[in-house]
Every structure is written in C-alpha cells, then in structure tokens.
Coordinates of C-alpha atoms (C1' of nucleotides) in Angstrom, one line a residue:
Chain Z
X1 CA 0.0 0.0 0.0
X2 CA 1.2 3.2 0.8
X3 CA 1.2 5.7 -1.6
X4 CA 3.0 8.6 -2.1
X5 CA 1.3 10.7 1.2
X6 CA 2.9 10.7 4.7
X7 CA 3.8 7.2 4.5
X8 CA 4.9 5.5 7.9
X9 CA 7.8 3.9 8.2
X10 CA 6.5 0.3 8.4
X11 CA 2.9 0.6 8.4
X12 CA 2.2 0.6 11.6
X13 CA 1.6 3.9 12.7
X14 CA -0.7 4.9 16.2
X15 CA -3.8 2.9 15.2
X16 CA -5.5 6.3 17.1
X17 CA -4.5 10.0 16.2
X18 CA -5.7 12.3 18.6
X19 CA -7.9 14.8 16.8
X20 CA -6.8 18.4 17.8
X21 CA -9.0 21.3 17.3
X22 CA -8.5 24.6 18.7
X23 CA -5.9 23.5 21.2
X24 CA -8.1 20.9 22.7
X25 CA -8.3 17.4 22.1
X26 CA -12.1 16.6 21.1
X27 CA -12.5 13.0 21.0
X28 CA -10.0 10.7 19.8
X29 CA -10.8 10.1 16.1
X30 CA -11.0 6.0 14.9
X31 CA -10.0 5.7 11.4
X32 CA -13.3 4.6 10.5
X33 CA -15.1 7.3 11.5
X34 CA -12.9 9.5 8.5
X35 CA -13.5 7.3 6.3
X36 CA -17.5 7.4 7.1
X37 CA -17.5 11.3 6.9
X38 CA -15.5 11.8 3.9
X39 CA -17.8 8.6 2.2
X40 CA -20.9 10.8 3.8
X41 CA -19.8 14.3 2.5
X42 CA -19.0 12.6 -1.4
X43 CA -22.4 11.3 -1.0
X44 CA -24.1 14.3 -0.1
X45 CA -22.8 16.5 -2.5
X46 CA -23.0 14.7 -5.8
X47 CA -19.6 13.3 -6.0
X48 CA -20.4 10.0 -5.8
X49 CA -23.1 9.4 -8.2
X50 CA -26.4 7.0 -7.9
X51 CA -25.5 3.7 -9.1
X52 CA -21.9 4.3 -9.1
X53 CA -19.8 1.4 -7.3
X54 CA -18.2 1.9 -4.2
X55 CA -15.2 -0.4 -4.0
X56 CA -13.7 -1.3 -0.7
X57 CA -10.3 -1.9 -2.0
X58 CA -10.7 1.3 -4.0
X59 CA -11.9 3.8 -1.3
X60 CA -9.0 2.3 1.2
X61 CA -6.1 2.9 -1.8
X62 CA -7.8 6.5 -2.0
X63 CA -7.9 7.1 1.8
X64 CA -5.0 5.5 2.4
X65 CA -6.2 3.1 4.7
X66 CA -6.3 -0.6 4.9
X67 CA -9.8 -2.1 3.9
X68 CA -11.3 -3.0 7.3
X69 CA -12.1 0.6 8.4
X70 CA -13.7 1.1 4.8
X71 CA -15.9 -2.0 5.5
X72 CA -16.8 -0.8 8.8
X73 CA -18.0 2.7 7.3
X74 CA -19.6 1.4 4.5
X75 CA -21.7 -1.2 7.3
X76 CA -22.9 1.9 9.1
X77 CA -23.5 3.7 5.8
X78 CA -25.9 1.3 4.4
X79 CA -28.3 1.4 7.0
X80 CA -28.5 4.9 5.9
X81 CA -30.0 3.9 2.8
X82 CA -27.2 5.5 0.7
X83 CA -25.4 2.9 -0.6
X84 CA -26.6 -0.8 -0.9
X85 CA -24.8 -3.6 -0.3
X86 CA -24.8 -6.9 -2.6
X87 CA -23.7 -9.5 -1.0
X88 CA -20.1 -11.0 -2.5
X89 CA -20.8 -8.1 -4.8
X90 CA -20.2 -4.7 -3.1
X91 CA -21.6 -1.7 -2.1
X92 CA -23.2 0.6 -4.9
X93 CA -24.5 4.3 -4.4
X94 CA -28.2 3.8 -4.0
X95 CA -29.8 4.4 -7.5
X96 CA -31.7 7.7 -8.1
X97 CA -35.2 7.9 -6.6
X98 CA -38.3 6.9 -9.4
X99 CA -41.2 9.1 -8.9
X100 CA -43.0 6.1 -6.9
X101 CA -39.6 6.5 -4.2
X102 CA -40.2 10.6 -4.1
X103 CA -43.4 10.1 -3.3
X104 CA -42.9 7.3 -0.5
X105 CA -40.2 10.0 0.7
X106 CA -42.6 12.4 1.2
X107 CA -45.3 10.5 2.6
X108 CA -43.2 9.6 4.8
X109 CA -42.0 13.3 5.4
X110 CA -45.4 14.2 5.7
X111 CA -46.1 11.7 8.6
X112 CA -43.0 13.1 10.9
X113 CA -42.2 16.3 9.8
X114 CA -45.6 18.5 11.0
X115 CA -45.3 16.0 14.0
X116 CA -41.3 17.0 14.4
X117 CA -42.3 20.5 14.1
X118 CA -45.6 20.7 16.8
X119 CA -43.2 18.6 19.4
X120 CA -40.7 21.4 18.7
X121 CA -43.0 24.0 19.5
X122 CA -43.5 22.9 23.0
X123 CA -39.6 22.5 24.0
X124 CA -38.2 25.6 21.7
X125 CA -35.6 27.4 23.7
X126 CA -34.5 30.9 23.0
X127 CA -30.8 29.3 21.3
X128 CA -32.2 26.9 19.3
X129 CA -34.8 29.8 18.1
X130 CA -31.8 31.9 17.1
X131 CA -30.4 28.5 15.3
X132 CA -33.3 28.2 13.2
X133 CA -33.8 32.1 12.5
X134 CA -30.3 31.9 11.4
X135 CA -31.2 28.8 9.0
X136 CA -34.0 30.9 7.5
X137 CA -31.5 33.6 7.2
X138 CA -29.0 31.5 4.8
X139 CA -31.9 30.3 3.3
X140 CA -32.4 34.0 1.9
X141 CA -29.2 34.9 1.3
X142 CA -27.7 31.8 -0.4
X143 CA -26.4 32.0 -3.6
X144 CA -29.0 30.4 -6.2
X145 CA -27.6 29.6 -9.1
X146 CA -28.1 27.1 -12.3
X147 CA -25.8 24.7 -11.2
X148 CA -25.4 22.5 -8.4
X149 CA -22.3 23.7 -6.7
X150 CA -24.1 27.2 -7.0
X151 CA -26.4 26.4 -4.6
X152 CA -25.0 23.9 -2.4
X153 CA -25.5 26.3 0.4
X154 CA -29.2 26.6 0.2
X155 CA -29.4 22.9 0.4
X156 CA -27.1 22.8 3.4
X157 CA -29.2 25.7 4.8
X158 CA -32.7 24.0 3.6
X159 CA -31.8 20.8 5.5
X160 CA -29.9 22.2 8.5
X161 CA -33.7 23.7 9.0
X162 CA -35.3 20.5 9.1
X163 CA -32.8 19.1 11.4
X164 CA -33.0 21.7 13.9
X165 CA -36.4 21.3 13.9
X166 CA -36.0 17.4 14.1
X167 CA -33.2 18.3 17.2
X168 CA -35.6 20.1 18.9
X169 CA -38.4 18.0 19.7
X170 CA -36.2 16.5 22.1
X171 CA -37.0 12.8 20.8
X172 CA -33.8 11.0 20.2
X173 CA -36.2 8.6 18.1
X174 CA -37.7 11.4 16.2
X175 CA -34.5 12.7 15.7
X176 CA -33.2 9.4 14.1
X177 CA -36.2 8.9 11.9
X178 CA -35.5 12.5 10.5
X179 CA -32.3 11.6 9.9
X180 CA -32.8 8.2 8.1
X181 CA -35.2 10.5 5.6
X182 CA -32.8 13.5 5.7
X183 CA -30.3 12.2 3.9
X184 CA -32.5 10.9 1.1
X185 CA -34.2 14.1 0.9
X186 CA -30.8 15.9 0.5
X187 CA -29.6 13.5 -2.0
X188 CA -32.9 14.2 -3.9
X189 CA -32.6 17.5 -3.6
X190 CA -29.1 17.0 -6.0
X191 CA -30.1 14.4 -8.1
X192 CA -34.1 14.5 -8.6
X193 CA -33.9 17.9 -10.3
X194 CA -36.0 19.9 -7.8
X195 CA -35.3 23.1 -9.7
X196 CA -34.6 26.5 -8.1
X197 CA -38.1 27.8 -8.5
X198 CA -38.1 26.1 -5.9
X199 CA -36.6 28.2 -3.3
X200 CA -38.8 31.2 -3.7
X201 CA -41.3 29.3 -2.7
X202 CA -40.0 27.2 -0.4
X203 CA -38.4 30.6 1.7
X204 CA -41.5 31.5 2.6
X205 CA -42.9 28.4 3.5
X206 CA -39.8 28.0 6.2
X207 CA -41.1 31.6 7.4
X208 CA -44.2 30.3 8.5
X209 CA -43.1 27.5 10.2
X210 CA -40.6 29.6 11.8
X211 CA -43.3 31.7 12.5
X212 CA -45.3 29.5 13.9
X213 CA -43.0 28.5 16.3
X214 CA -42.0 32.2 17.6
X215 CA -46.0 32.3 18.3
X216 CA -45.8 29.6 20.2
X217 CA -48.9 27.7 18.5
X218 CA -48.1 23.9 17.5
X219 CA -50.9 23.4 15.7
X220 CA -50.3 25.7 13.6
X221 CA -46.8 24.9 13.3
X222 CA -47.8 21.1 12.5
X223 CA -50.4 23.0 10.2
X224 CA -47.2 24.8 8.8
X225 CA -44.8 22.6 8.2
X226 CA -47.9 19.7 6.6
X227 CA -48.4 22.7 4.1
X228 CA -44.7 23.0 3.3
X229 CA -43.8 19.5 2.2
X230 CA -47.0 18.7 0.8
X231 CA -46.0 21.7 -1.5
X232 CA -42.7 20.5 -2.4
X233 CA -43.7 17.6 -3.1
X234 CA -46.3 19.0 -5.6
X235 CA -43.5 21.3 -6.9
X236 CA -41.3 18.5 -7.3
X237 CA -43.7 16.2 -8.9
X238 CA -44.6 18.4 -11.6
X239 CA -41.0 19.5 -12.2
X240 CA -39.3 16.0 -12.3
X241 CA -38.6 14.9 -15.4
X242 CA -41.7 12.0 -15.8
X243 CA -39.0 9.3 -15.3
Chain W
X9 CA -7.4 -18.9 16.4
X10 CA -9.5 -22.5 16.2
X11 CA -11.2 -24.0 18.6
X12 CA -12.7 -27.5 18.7
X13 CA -14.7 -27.3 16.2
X14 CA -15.0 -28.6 12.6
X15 CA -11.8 -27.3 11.8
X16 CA -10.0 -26.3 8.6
X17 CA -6.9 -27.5 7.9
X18 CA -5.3 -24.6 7.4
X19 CA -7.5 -21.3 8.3
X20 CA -8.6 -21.1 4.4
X21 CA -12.3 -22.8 4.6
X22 CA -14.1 -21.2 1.9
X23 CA -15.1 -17.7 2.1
X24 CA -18.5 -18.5 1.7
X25 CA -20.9 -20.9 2.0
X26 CA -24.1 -21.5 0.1
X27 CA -27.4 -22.1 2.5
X28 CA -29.3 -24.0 0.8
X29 CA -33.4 -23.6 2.2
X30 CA -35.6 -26.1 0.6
X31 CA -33.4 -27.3 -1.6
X32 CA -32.6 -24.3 -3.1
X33 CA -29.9 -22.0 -2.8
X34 CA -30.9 -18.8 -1.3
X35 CA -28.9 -16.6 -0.9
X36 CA -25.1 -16.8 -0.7
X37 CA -24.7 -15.9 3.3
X38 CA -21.8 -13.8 4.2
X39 CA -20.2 -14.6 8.2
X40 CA -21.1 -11.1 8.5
X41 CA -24.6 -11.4 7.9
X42 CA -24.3 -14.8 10.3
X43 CA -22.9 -13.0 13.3
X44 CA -25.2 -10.1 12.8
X45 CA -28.1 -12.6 13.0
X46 CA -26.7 -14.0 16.2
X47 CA -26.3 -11.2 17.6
X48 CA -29.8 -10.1 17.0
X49 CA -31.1 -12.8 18.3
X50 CA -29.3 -12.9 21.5
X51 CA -30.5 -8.9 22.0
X52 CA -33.8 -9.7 21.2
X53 CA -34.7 -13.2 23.6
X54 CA -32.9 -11.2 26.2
X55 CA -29.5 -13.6 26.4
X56 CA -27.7 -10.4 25.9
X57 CA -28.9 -7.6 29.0
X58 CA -28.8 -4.4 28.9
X59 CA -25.1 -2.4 29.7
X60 CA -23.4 -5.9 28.7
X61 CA -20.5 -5.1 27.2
X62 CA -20.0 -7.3 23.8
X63 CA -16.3 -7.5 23.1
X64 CA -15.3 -8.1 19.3
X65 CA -12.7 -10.5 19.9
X66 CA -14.8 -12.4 22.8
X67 CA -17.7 -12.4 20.3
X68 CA -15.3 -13.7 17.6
X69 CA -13.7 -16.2 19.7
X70 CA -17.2 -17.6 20.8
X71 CA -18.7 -17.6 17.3
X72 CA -15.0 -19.1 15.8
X73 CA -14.7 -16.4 13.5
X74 CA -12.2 -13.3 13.4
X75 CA -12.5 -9.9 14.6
X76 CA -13.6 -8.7 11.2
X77 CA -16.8 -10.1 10.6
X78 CA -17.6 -9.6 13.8
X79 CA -16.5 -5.6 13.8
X80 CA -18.9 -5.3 10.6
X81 CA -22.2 -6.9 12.2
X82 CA -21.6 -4.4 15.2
X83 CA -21.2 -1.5 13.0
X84 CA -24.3 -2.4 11.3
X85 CA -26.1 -2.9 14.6
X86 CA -25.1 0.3 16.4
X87 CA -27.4 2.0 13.7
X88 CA -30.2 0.2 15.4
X89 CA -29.8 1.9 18.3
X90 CA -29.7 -1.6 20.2
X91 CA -25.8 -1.4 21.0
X92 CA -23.7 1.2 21.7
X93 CA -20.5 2.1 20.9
X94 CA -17.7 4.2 22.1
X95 CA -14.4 5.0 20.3
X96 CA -11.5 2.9 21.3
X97 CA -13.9 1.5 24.1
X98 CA -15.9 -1.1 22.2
X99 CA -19.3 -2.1 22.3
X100 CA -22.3 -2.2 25.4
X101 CA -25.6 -3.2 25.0
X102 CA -27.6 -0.5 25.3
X103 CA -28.7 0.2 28.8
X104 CA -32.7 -0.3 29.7
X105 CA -35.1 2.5 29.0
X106 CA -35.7 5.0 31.8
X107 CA -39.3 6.4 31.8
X108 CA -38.1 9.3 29.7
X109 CA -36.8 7.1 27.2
X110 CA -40.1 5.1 26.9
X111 CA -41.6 8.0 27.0
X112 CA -40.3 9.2 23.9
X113 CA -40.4 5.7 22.2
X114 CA -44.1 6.0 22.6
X115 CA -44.3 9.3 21.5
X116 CA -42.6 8.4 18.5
X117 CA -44.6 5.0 17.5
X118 CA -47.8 7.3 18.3
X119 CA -46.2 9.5 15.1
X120 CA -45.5 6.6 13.2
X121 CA -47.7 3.7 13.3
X122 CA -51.5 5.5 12.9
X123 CA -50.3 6.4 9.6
X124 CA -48.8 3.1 9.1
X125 CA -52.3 1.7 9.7
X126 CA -54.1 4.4 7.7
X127 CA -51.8 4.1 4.8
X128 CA -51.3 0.0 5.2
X129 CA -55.9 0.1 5.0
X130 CA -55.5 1.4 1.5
X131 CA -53.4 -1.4 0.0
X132 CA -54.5 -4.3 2.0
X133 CA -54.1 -7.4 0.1
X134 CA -56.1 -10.7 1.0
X135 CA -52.8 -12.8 1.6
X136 CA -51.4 -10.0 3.9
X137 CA -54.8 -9.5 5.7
X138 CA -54.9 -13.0 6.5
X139 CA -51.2 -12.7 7.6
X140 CA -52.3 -10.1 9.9
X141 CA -55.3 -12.1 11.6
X142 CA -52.9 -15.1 11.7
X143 CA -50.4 -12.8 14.4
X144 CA -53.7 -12.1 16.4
X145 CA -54.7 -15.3 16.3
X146 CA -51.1 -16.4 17.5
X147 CA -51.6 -13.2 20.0
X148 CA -55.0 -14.9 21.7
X149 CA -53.5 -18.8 22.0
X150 CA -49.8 -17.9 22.9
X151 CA -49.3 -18.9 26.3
X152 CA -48.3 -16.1 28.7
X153 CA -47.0 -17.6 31.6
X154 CA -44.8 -15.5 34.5
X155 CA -41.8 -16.1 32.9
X156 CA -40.4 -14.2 29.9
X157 CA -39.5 -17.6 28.2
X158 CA -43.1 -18.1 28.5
X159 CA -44.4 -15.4 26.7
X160 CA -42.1 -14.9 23.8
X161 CA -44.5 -16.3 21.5
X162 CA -46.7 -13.8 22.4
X163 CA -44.1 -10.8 22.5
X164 CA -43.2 -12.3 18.7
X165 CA -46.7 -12.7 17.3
X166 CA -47.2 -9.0 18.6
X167 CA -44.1 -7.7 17.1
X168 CA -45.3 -9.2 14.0
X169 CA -48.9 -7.3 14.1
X170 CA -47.2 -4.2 14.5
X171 CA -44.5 -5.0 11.5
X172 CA -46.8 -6.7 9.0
X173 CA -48.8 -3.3 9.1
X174 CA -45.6 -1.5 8.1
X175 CA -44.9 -3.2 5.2
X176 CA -48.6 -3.0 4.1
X177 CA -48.1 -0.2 3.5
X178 CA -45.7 -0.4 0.7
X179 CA -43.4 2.7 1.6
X180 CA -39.8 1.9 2.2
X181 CA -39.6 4.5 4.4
X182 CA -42.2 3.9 6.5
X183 CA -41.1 0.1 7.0
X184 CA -37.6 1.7 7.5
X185 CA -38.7 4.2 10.1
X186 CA -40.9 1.5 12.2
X187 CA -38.1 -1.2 12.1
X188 CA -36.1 1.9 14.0
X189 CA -38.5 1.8 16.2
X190 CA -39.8 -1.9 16.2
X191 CA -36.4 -3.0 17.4
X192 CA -36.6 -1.0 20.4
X193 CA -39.9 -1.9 21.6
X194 CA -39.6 -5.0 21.7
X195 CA -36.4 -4.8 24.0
X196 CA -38.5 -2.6 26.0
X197 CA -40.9 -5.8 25.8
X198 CA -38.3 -7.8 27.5
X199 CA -36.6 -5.6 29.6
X200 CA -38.8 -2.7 30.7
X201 CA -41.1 -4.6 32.4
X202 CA -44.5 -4.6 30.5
X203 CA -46.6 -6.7 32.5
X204 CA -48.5 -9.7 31.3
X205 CA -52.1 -8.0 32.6
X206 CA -51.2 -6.3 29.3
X207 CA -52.1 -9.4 27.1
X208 CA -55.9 -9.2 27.8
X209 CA -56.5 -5.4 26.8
X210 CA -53.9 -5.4 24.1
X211 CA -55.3 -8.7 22.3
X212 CA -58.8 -6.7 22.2
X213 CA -56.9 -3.5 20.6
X214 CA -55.8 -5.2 18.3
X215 CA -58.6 -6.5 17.3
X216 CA -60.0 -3.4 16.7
X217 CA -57.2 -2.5 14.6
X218 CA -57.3 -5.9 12.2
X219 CA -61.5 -4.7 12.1
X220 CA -60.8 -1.6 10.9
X221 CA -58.7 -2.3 8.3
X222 CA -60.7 -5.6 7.4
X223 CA -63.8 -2.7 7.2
X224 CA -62.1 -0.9 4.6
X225 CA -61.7 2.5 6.8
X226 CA -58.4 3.8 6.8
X227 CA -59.3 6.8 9.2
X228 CA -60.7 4.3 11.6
X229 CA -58.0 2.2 11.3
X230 CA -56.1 4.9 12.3
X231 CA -57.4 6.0 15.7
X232 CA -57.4 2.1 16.4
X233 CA -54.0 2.5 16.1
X234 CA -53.3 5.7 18.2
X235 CA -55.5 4.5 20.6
X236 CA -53.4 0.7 20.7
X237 CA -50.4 3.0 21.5
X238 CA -51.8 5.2 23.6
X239 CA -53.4 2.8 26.1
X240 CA -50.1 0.7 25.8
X241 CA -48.6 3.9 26.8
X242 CA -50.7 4.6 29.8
X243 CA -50.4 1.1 31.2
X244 CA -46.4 0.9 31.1
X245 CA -46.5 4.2 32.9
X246 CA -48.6 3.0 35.5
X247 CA -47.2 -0.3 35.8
X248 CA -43.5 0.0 35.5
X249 CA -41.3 0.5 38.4
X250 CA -40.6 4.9 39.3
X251 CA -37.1 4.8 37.6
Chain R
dC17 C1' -16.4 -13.7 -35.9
dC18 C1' -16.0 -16.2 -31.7
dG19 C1' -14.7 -18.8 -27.9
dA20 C1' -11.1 -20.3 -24.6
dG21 C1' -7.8 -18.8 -21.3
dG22 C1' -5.3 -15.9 -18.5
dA23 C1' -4.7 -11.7 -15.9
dC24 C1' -6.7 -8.5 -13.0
dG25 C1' -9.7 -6.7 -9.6
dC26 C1' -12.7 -7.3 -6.0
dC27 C1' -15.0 -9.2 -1.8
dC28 C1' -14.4 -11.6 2.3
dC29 C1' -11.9 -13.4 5.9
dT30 C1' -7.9 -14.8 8.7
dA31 C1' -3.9 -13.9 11.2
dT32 C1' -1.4 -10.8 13.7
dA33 C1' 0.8 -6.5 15.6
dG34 C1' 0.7 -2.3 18.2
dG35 C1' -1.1 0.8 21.5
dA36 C1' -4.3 1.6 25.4
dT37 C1' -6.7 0.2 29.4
dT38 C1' -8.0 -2.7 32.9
dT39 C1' -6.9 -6.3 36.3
dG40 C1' -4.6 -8.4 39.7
dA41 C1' -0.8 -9.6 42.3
dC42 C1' 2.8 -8.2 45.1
dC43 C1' 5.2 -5.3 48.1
dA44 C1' 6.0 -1.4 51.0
dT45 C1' 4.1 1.6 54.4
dG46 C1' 1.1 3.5 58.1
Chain S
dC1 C1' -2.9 -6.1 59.9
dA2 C1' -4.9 -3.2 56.7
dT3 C1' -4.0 -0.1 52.9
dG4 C1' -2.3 2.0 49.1
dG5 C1' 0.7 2.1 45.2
dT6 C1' 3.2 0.1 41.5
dC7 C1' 4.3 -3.0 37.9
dA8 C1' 3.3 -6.8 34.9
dA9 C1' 0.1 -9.6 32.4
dA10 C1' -4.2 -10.0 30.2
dT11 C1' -7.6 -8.1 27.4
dC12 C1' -9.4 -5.3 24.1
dC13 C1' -9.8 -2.1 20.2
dT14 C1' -7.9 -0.8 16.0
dA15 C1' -5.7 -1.5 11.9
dT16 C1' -2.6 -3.9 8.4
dA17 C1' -1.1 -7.5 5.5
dG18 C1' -2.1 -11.3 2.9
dG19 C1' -4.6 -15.1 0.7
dG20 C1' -8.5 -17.8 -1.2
dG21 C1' -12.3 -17.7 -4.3
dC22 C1' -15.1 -15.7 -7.8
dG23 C1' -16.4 -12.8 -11.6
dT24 C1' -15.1 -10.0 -15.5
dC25 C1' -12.7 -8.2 -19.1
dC26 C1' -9.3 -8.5 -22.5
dT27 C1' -6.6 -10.9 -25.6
dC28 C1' -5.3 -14.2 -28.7
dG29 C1' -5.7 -18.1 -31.5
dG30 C1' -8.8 -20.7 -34.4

DNA sequence: CCGAGGACGCCCCTATAGGATTTGACCATG
DNA sequence: CATGGTCAAATCCTATAGGGGCGTCCTCGG
C-alpha cells in the first residue's frame, strides 16, 4: 500500500491519532469514523453518483487506509440507505429515486415532519430559536444559481432547518427517523432535479413555520410545516422529469 | 485462532458458504450477515442484558470467526440503536429504558404507526390480511406464563402485528422508520417490564385495529392504532417500576 | 467472428501486531 | 494487619497484510 502521502515507516503507525481542534483534544478520532464522513460528504454532495460502485479496495487505496475501516464505514452507511450492499458483490450508491420512491419519501415526510415541528413547538428554547432564524436567514441569502455547486449552500441551509427542527423535539427517536429520511431528501434535492423555483417558494414556506414556532402555537406549526412539504412535493412532482 | 470445532486444515475454509433452504440455494450468506443474525437474536430473547459489554474479539472467539466479521455486524447494529459504541472503548448493550426514554419511544410510535395503519388500509391485500389475523390469532393462543420464556410467542406474534402493518403499506420509508423503532420496543418488551395483565386489553386493541382495516376505513383504522399505542402507553407508565 | 484462457480486480476473511486500558498480584508503608 | 501504590500480564480495540475464491474483461488463436 502506501502511496506517495505521509507514508509510515512500516505501516504501523498509532492505530489512534488524537484529533486536535483549537488546542483541545475533542474526541480521539477512529480511522473509521474519517473514512464514514468523507464517504458521507461525497455522497451528499454529488460526487459519488447514484449507481456508481463503491469499491472497498478502492476507497481504502484513495484514503489510504487498509480495507477494514472502509468496510466498517460502509456497514454503518448502508443502514443509511445511501449505498446498498450486494452481498459478494459490493456496495453501490443507492440508485436515483423513481417518482414512486419521491413520493414514499414524502409521505413519509409528511407523517414526521408536522409531528417534528408541533413537538418542537413545545420544547423551543431561545438558542435553538436563534439557530433556526439563522437557517431561515442562509436560506435567503444563499447564492442560487443554475448549477449545483451554486447552490449547495441553500441545500445545506434547507436541510440544517429541518434538522434543527428534528433536534428540537427533544425525541432521540424522532430525531433518528428524521435523519434516516434527511439524507435521502438531501440526495434528492441534487439528483431529482428539484429546480430553483423552488426556493422562492420554499423561503417563505420555512417563514411560516418559523413563524409558527415564535408564536408559540403547534398546531399551527404542525399546520405549517404539513403545508410546506406537501408543496414540495407538488413542486417536485410536476418538475421532475416523468421518469 | 481455532477451537474445537469442525476445523479447517489450514485457516482457508471457503469464504463463503451457500445455504441452501428447501433445496434451493438462497442466498449466498456472508459470516457477516451470520454474526449479525446472532447477535440479533441474542439482544432480542434477552441472552444479551442491557449495559453488557459485547467485546469483538470475545464475540469472535465464541462464534469461531475473526474480529472482522464480527467488527462489521456491530457497525451495522449500532445504527439500530440496540448497541452502543464508544471510540476505542468497544461495544455495550444498550442500557434499559428509563421512563423518559419510553416516553419518547411512545411518543414516536404514536407518530409513526397511525399512519402506518391508515396508509397500510388502503393497500390491504387478502394474503397479507390474513397474515395479519394469523399474528392475532397467535396473539389470543400464545401462552403467557410468568416467565419471559413463556411469553415470547406472544411478545413475537405482537411484534409481528405491529411490523406486517408496516410493510402494508408499501413505503420503504415507513417500514424503515418503524423497524427503527420496532427493534426498540420490543427490547423494552423484554426488559422494561411490561406486565403480562397487558395481554388481555392489548389482544382486544388489536382486534380493533385488524376490524378496521378488514372494514375498509383507513381513518378508523387509524385512531385504532393511536388508541393501541396510547393505552399501551398509559399502562407501562402505571405499571413499570418509578425509575 | 467467436470462444477459450489468463490476468486483473474485488470481496471476504484470517492472522497478527501495536497501543491503550484494565486487572490483579505483590510489596512497601502506616 | 490493613491499605495503598506500582508493575506486569491479560484483554481489548484498531488497523494492516495477505490469501482464497469468484467474476469480469481483454486478448489471442482458431
């Protein structure tokens, strides 16, 4: 192995490296755990492409790593629904949504989002308001443009919205069912062509929500956030190229 | 490595091994998958407690396998939320629910699985429909004695109910978000202390659930559902010990 | 044109080494 | 005698290296 990067003298270097970060240690790093991030961020921003494979070997020569971590990583990634694993065959990036998937996604969206965002209502703290304000905020003053890279940052802030929202019911099982649809949605959001007419749309639909919450009225932020995806998902289903 | 066991001659048994069900080959089983299944198992009947730690190389030593395999089925599992892991620390079983915890498990299944049973009404097949009736019929003649040994049928057949609605409803998502969940209860089942005075009303709820859907009324079917969860919700909190 | 054969790549797993942490025994001290 | 501290062994996590088996692709000869 070993190509030409810091290479240790005999492969064995400290199996742990302790992650430094302004001075302070933060949590000693496993090797793994890189190699699941940097798979993760090539996922989520259209690097790796749907159906494209994912070879263990591969990925450890690029990472520079021996293939157990990359197995590891790609274990954990696949209950993520990213990547799908054959069996003797591989992993593969998870093949584009049909129209049938987008709208199981959103059905599904639609039955823990407005949920997600009524619990939140309840348990908002002044923080977490500012969090979500701020969200809103990059929402509006993201760059838009025709290509993907152009808005990559109104994608980060549209999802980083949901999250927060997600975060703040306080449900560490809400939160994880958010998540396993998050990452689809994001991955949509690249690869299912949900135009930028989107956003001026969608802006205002976050406001509400936000809204909403400031008021302190669930319902209406359940109402809110019901109104929102439903939308997208009508946006999105007459956009999408009739695949 | 080796124990006394069928062994290879010289740590290169094949790779793989073709399981043959029926007479037919079903699917070419990885160890992976095999340990993964173990473990699962041994989570689910309770073998494996809560806080246990689950060392990879004890595991692999007990299963005759190496680390490896056994380092992948954890990574997978840890995404079920049924293990926990910490860097450079290994793996616990996850500890038992406090009331908060359950609390929010409930709140979470009382998102989920009315839709599940609105949604599952629409597409209800007569194969999976008699599926269905065939868990509640297990539910009524499974015996429930003191012991947990005694009523694992039951705790199974009821686990079944709640997962055969998932997938009737055809949404990936859906089935994905309640297997999150599904796992959980039924540890909770086991561990948390559900009492067996549950059986009587539970059997009757979900009865009410299978009418529904076998009625053809999805919104009925529905508030069967929430009321299943919320009356299983109100008895656990009465009955289970002030954490 | 086509089929056989070999080379390559990949998955999966074993064996093993290194570093860290815990355990336990043993010894010195109050 | 009890107690605390230290050092060594065991244990564990993490990662590497390597090998077996299988599929695929490319080439080369008919």
């Amino acid at each position: 192995m070993q190509k030409a990067s810091i290479g240790p003298k005999s492969g064995s270097q400290p199996a742990v490296r302790a992650d430094r970060k302004g001075g302070r240690t933060v949590s000693r790093q496993v090797l793994a755990d890189h190699v699941y991030e940097e798979l993760l961020a090539s996922l989520m921003d259209g690097r790796l492409e749907p159906g494209a494979a994912v070879s263990i070997d591969g990925t450890a020569r690029e990472l520079d790593v021996s293939p157990t971590p990359v197995r590891e990583a790609l274990a954990r990634l696949e209950h993520t629904g990213m990547v799908r694993r054959v069996a003797l065959k591989g992993y593969r990036v998870a093949p584009v949504f049909t129209r049938e998937d987008f709208a199981e996604l959103m059905e599904a969206r639609l039955a823990i989002e407005p949920v997600n965002a009524r619990l939140a209502c309840a348990r908002l703290t002044p923080e977490r308001f500012a969090e979500l304000e701020q969200a809103v905020e990059d929402l509006k003053s993201a760059p838009r443009g025709p290509s993907f890279a152009e808005y990559k940052d109104y994608l980060e802030a549209d999802e980083r919205f949901h999250q927060l929202i997600a975060q703040q019911t306080g449900n560490q099982f809400m939160v994880s069912a958010y998540a396993a649809l998050g990452g689809q949605v994001q991955r949509f959001r690249l690869f299912g062509g949900v135009g930028i007419t989107d956003a001026e749309y969608a802006i205002a639909e976050h406001q509400s929500v936000l809204d909403a919450l400031a008021a302190g009225h669930p319902e209406q932020a359940e109402a809110a956030m019901a109104d929102h995806v439903q939308k997208v998902r009508a946006r999105a289903m007459a956009d999408a190229p009739a695949d």
